[in-house]
């Protein structure tokens, strides 16, 4: 399935985050989820990368995937991540 392939691809080069590992990022994501009215499951991953970047896959079968780079997490605060 597409969902399984996306997850496998992300796990090869990234680490799945929990709210305890990245509380500021999870607060920013929750703010976005509320504002946009999203009700799908969001899995958030981080990859070791010196570039500031993020992207997501569209929801598929009730889940969506977000990837952020480590540089983005290190340099941005909650408001910047939300933006």
mmCIF file of N, CA and C in Angstrom:
data_model
loop_
_atom_site.group_PDB
_atom_site.id
_atom_site.type_symbol
_atom_site.label_atom_id
_atom_site.label_comp_id
_atom_site.label_asym_id
_atom_site.label_seq_id
_atom_site.Cartn_x
_atom_site.Cartn_y
_atom_site.Cartn_z
ATOM 1 N N UNK A 1 0.831 -1.188 0.000
ATOM 2 C CA UNK A 1 0.000 0.000 0.000
ATOM 3 C C UNK A 1 0.873 1.248 0.000
ATOM 4 N N UNK A 2 0.304 2.358 -0.416
ATOM 5 C CA UNK A 2 1.034 3.628 -0.451
ATOM 6 C C UNK A 2 1.478 4.019 0.949
ATOM 7 N N UNK A 3 0.581 3.867 1.936
ATOM 8 C CA UNK A 3 0.893 4.231 3.322
ATOM 9 C C UNK A 3 2.114 3.466 3.825
ATOM 10 N N UNK A 4 2.160 2.184 3.582
ATOM 11 C CA UNK A 4 3.277 1.355 4.024
ATOM 12 C C UNK A 4 4.572 1.767 3.329
ATOM 13 N N UNK A 5 4.514 2.045 2.038
ATOM 14 C CA UNK A 5 5.708 2.462 1.299
ATOM 15 C C UNK A 5 6.243 3.796 1.787
ATOM 16 N N UNK A 6 5.377 4.746 2.061
ATOM 17 C CA UNK A 6 5.801 6.051 2.575
ATOM 18 C C UNK A 6 6.480 5.863 3.922
ATOM 19 N N UNK A 7 5.857 5.111 4.793
ATOM 20 C CA UNK A 7 6.418 4.891 6.133
ATOM 21 C C UNK A 7 7.772 4.192 6.052
ATOM 22 N N UNK A 8 7.893 3.177 5.226
ATOM 23 C CA UNK A 8 9.175 2.481 5.064
ATOM 24 C C UNK A 8 10.249 3.423 4.554
ATOM 25 N N UNK A 9 9.900 4.244 3.584
ATOM 26 C CA UNK A 9 10.846 5.202 3.025
ATOM 27 C C UNK A 9 11.323 6.183 4.095
ATOM 28 N N UNK A 10 10.405 6.692 4.891
ATOM 29 C CA UNK A 10 10.778 7.630 5.948
ATOM 30 C C UNK A 10 11.662 6.967 7.003
ATOM 31 N N UNK A 11 11.338 5.750 7.369
ATOM 32 C CA UNK A 11 12.114 5.070 8.407
ATOM 33 C C UNK A 11 13.534 4.735 7.970
ATOM 34 N N UNK A 12 13.786 4.681 6.673
ATOM 35 C CA UNK A 12 15.140 4.422 6.180
ATOM 36 C C UNK A 12 16.076 5.591 6.446
ATOM 37 N N UNK A 13 15.540 6.801 6.454
ATOM 38 C CA UNK A 13 16.409 7.971 6.555
ATOM 39 C C UNK A 13 16.006 8.955 7.651
ATOM 40 N N UNK A 14 15.012 8.616 8.452
ATOM 41 C CA UNK A 14 14.517 9.557 9.461
ATOM 42 C C UNK A 14 14.076 8.803 10.712
ATOM 43 N N UNK A 15 13.855 9.561 11.767
ATOM 44 C CA UNK A 15 13.407 9.011 13.038
ATOM 45 C C UNK A 15 12.014 9.536 13.331
ATOM 46 N N UNK A 16 11.114 8.645 13.714
ATOM 47 C CA UNK A 16 9.762 9.071 14.077
ATOM 48 C C UNK A 16 9.832 9.734 15.449
ATOM 49 N N UNK A 17 9.208 10.896 15.556
ATOM 50 C CA UNK A 17 9.235 11.665 16.793
ATOM 51 C C UNK A 17 7.981 11.427 17.617
ATOM 52 N N UNK A 18 8.144 11.600 18.923
ATOM 53 C CA UNK A 18 7.004 11.590 19.833
ATOM 54 C C UNK A 18 6.891 12.985 20.446
ATOM 55 N N UNK A 19 5.766 13.252 21.088
ATOM 56 C CA UNK A 19 5.568 14.558 21.723
ATOM 57 C C UNK A 19 6.621 14.810 22.803
ATOM 58 N N UNK A 20 7.062 13.759 23.468
ATOM 59 C CA UNK A 20 8.090 13.915 24.492
ATOM 60 C C UNK A 20 9.458 14.260 23.920
ATOM 61 N N UNK A 21 9.722 13.841 22.693
ATOM 62 C CA UNK A 21 11.007 14.108 22.053
ATOM 63 C C UNK A 21 11.079 15.517 21.466
ATOM 64 N N UNK A 22 9.948 16.041 21.013
ATOM 65 C CA UNK A 22 9.922 17.354 20.346
ATOM 66 C C UNK A 22 8.649 18.099 20.730
ATOM 67 N N UNK A 23 8.518 18.498 22.010
ATOM 68 C CA UNK A 23 7.264 19.116 22.461
ATOM 69 C C UNK A 23 6.917 20.419 21.736
ATOM 70 N N UNK A 24 7.907 21.221 21.410
ATOM 71 C CA UNK A 24 7.639 22.491 20.724
ATOM 72 C C UNK A 24 7.074 22.224 19.328
ATOM 73 N N UNK A 25 7.650 21.289 18.628
ATOM 74 C CA UNK A 25 7.159 20.939 17.297
ATOM 75 C C UNK A 25 5.739 20.392 17.373
ATOM 76 N N UNK A 26 5.471 19.544 18.333
ATOM 77 C CA UNK A 26 4.142 18.962 18.460
ATOM 78 C C UNK A 26 3.096 20.018 18.811
ATOM 79 N N UNK A 27 3.475 21.016 19.615
ATOM 80 C CA UNK A 27 2.555 22.122 19.896
ATOM 81 C C UNK A 27 2.247 22.892 18.621
ATOM 82 N N UNK A 28 3.272 23.145 17.817
ATOM 83 C CA UNK A 28 3.079 23.867 16.553
ATOM 84 C C UNK A 28 2.180 23.071 15.619
ATOM 85 N N UNK A 29 2.408 21.784 15.523
ATOM 86 C CA UNK A 29 1.602 20.927 14.649
ATOM 87 C C UNK A 29 0.155 20.888 15.132
ATOM 88 N N UNK A 30 -0.039 20.823 16.432
ATOM 89 C CA UNK A 30 -1.402 20.793 16.971
ATOM 90 C C UNK A 30 -2.129 22.106 16.689
ATOM 91 N N UNK A 31 -1.417 23.219 16.765
ATOM 92 C CA UNK A 31 -2.017 24.515 16.418
ATOM 93 C C UNK A 31 -2.487 24.501 14.966
ATOM 94 N N UNK A 32 -1.665 23.973 14.084
ATOM 95 C CA UNK A 32 -2.021 23.893 12.662
ATOM 96 C C UNK A 32 -3.193 22.945 12.445
ATOM 97 N N UNK A 33 -3.152 21.821 13.111
ATOM 98 C CA UNK A 33 -4.225 20.821 12.978
ATOM 99 C C UNK A 33 -5.564 21.441 13.370
ATOM 100 N N UNK A 34 -5.590 22.172 14.468
ATOM 101 C CA UNK A 34 -6.818 22.813 14.940
ATOM 102 C C UNK A 34 -7.290 23.873 13.948
ATOM 103 N N UNK A 35 -6.384 24.729 13.527
ATOM 104 C CA UNK A 35 -6.735 25.816 12.609
ATOM 105 C C UNK A 35 -7.263 25.284 11.269
ATOM 106 N N UNK A 36 -6.657 24.202 10.785
ATOM 107 C CA UNK A 36 -7.041 23.642 9.489
ATOM 108 C C UNK A 36 -8.177 22.620 9.567
ATOM 109 N N UNK A 37 -8.547 22.234 10.782
ATOM 110 C CA UNK A 37 -9.615 21.256 10.948
ATOM 111 C C UNK A 37 -9.223 19.853 10.509
ATOM 112 N N UNK A 38 -7.945 19.514 10.643
ATOM 113 C CA UNK A 38 -7.482 18.176 10.255
ATOM 114 C C UNK A 38 -7.868 17.162 11.319
ATOM 115 N N UNK A 39 -8.349 16.027 10.880
ATOM 116 C CA UNK A 39 -8.694 14.989 11.850
ATOM 117 C C UNK A 39 -7.985 13.669 11.559
ATOM 118 N N UNK A 40 -6.995 13.697 10.680
ATOM 119 C CA UNK A 40 -6.251 12.473 10.391
ATOM 120 C C UNK A 40 -5.096 12.315 11.382
ATOM 121 N N UNK A 41 -4.582 11.131 11.443
ATOM 122 C CA UNK A 41 -3.409 10.859 12.269
ATOM 123 C C UNK A 41 -2.190 11.499 11.595
ATOM 124 N N UNK A 42 -1.327 12.137 12.380
ATOM 125 C CA UNK A 42 -0.105 12.741 11.855
ATOM 126 C C UNK A 42 1.103 12.051 12.462
ATOM 127 N N UNK A 43 1.934 11.488 11.615
ATOM 128 C CA UNK A 43 3.215 10.920 12.050
ATOM 129 C C UNK A 43 4.288 11.913 11.657
ATOM 130 N N UNK A 44 5.126 12.291 12.618
ATOM 131 C CA UNK A 44 6.141 13.310 12.382
ATOM 132 C C UNK A 44 7.521 12.676 12.491
ATOM 133 N N UNK A 45 8.347 12.962 11.497
ATOM 134 C CA UNK A 45 9.690 12.399 11.412
ATOM 135 C C UNK A 45 10.707 13.526 11.317
ATOM 136 N N UNK A 46 11.936 13.241 11.770
ATOM 137 C CA UNK A 46 13.047 14.186 11.626
ATOM 138 C C UNK A 46 14.190 13.473 10.919
ATOM 139 N N UNK A 47 14.845 14.211 10.026
ATOM 140 C CA UNK A 47 16.039 13.677 9.370
ATOM 141 C C UNK A 47 17.219 14.574 9.709
ATOM 142 N N UNK A 48 18.387 13.964 9.851
ATOM 143 C CA UNK A 48 19.602 14.728 10.119
ATOM 144 C C UNK A 48 19.996 15.432 8.830
ATOM 145 N N UNK A 49 19.907 16.763 8.851
ATOM 146 C CA UNK A 49 20.189 17.521 7.648
ATOM 147 C C UNK A 49 20.501 18.959 8.044
ATOM 148 N N UNK A 50 21.571 19.550 7.503
ATOM 149 C CA UNK A 50 21.924 20.923 7.866
ATOM 150 C C UNK A 50 21.051 21.989 7.199
ATOM 151 N N UNK A 51 20.218 21.594 6.235
ATOM 152 C CA UNK A 51 19.314 22.532 5.573
ATOM 153 C C UNK A 51 18.009 22.642 6.351
ATOM 154 N N UNK A 52 17.458 23.840 6.376
ATOM 155 C CA UNK A 52 16.159 24.025 7.034
ATOM 156 C C UNK A 52 15.065 23.717 6.015
ATOM 157 N N UNK A 53 14.333 22.633 6.275
ATOM 158 C CA UNK A 53 13.324 22.214 5.316
ATOM 159 C C UNK A 53 12.274 21.355 6.017
ATOM 160 N N UNK A 54 11.107 21.273 5.405
ATOM 161 C CA UNK A 54 10.032 20.412 5.887
ATOM 162 C C UNK A 54 9.122 20.090 4.709
ATOM 163 N N UNK A 55 8.479 18.948 4.776
ATOM 164 C CA UNK A 55 7.489 18.607 3.760
ATOM 165 C C UNK A 55 6.519 17.594 4.343
ATOM 166 N N UNK A 56 5.418 17.402 3.649
ATOM 167 C CA UNK A 56 4.451 16.411 4.112
ATOM 168 C C UNK A 56 3.884 15.653 2.931
ATOM 169 N N UNK A 57 3.346 14.494 3.254
ATOM 170 C CA UNK A 57 2.622 13.691 2.279
ATOM 171 C C UNK A 57 1.140 13.917 2.550
ATOM 172 N N UNK A 58 0.304 13.926 1.528
ATOM 173 C CA UNK A 58 -1.134 14.111 1.761
ATOM 174 C C UNK A 58 -1.707 12.932 2.534
ATOM 175 N N UNK A 59 -2.792 13.176 3.247
ATOM 176 C CA UNK A 59 -3.415 12.078 4.001
ATOM 177 C C UNK A 59 -3.769 10.906 3.095
ATOM 178 N N UNK A 60 -3.512 9.729 3.608
ATOM 179 C CA UNK A 60 -3.841 8.499 2.901
ATOM 180 C C UNK A 60 -4.299 7.480 3.933
ATOM 181 N N UNK A 61 -5.475 6.954 3.758
ATOM 182 C CA UNK A 61 -6.048 5.970 4.669
ATOM 183 C C UNK A 61 -5.993 6.426 6.122
ATOM 184 N N UNK A 62 -6.310 7.702 6.354
ATOM 185 C CA UNK A 62 -6.404 8.204 7.720
ATOM 186 C C UNK A 62 -5.112 8.661 8.357
ATOM 187 N N UNK A 63 -3.997 8.640 7.634
ATOM 188 C CA UNK A 63 -2.717 9.090 8.185
ATOM 189 C C UNK A 63 -2.037 10.053 7.218
ATOM 190 N N UNK A 64 -1.325 11.006 7.783
ATOM 191 C CA UNK A 64 -0.479 11.905 6.998
ATOM 192 C C UNK A 64 0.905 11.889 7.639
ATOM 193 N N UNK A 65 1.908 12.185 6.831
ATOM 194 C CA UNK A 65 3.292 12.134 7.299
ATOM 195 C C UNK A 65 3.957 13.481 7.082
ATOM 196 N N UNK A 66 4.653 13.937 8.123
ATOM 197 C CA UNK A 66 5.390 15.196 8.070
ATOM 198 C C UNK A 66 6.850 14.880 8.347
ATOM 199 N N UNK A 67 7.736 15.467 7.563
ATOM 200 C CA UNK A 67 9.165 15.323 7.806
ATOM 201 C C UNK A 67 9.771 16.711 7.975
ATOM 202 N N UNK A 68 10.557 16.890 9.022
ATOM 203 C CA UNK A 68 11.297 18.129 9.235
ATOM 204 C C UNK A 68 12.775 17.773 9.356
ATOM 205 N N UNK A 69 13.622 18.720 9.024
ATOM 206 C CA UNK A 69 15.054 18.475 9.176
ATOM 207 C C UNK A 69 15.500 18.881 10.578
ATOM 208 N N UNK A 70 16.600 18.323 11.010
ATOM 209 C CA UNK A 70 17.135 18.639 12.336
ATOM 210 C C UNK A 70 17.499 20.121 12.438
ATOM 211 N N UNK A 71 17.979 20.711 11.346
ATOM 212 C CA UNK A 71 18.330 22.137 11.363
ATOM 213 C C UNK A 71 17.103 22.992 11.655
ATOM 214 N N UNK A 72 15.970 22.625 11.112
ATOM 215 C CA UNK A 72 14.733 23.368 11.344
ATOM 216 C C UNK A 72 14.355 23.310 12.821
ATOM 217 N N UNK A 73 14.444 22.133 13.409
ATOM 218 C CA UNK A 73 14.103 21.984 14.829
ATOM 219 C C UNK A 73 15.058 22.748 15.730
ATOM 220 N N UNK A 74 16.314 22.774 15.372
ATOM 221 C CA UNK A 74 17.318 23.442 16.198
ATOM 222 C C UNK A 74 17.201 24.959 16.157
ATOM 223 N N UNK A 75 16.720 25.508 15.049
ATOM 224 C CA UNK A 75 16.772 26.958 14.849
ATOM 225 C C UNK A 75 15.449 27.691 14.979
ATOM 226 N N UNK A 76 14.335 26.982 14.966
ATOM 227 C CA UNK A 76 13.039 27.669 14.953
ATOM 228 C C UNK A 76 12.283 27.469 16.268
ATOM 229 N N UNK A 77 11.538 28.534 16.643
ATOM 230 C CA UNK A 77 10.696 28.447 17.835
ATOM 231 C C UNK A 77 9.290 27.997 17.417
ATOM 232 N N UNK A 78 8.391 27.902 18.371
ATOM 233 C CA UNK A 78 7.051 27.372 18.093
ATOM 234 C C UNK A 78 6.293 28.209 17.055
ATOM 235 N N UNK A 79 6.349 29.527 17.165
ATOM 236 C CA UNK A 79 5.648 30.367 16.194
ATOM 237 C C UNK A 79 6.216 30.204 14.797
ATOM 238 N N UNK A 80 7.530 30.114 14.699
ATOM 239 C CA UNK A 80 8.164 29.930 13.389
ATOM 240 C C UNK A 80 7.812 28.570 12.801
ATOM 241 N N UNK A 81 7.802 27.546 13.616
ATOM 242 C CA UNK A 81 7.428 26.216 13.140
ATOM 243 C C UNK A 81 5.959 26.187 12.706
ATOM 244 N N UNK A 82 5.106 26.878 13.424
ATOM 245 C CA UNK A 82 3.692 26.922 13.071
ATOM 246 C C UNK A 82 3.508 27.594 11.714
ATOM 247 N N UNK A 83 4.245 28.681 11.491
ATOM 248 C CA UNK A 83 4.162 29.395 10.218
ATOM 249 C C UNK A 83 4.589 28.514 9.078
#
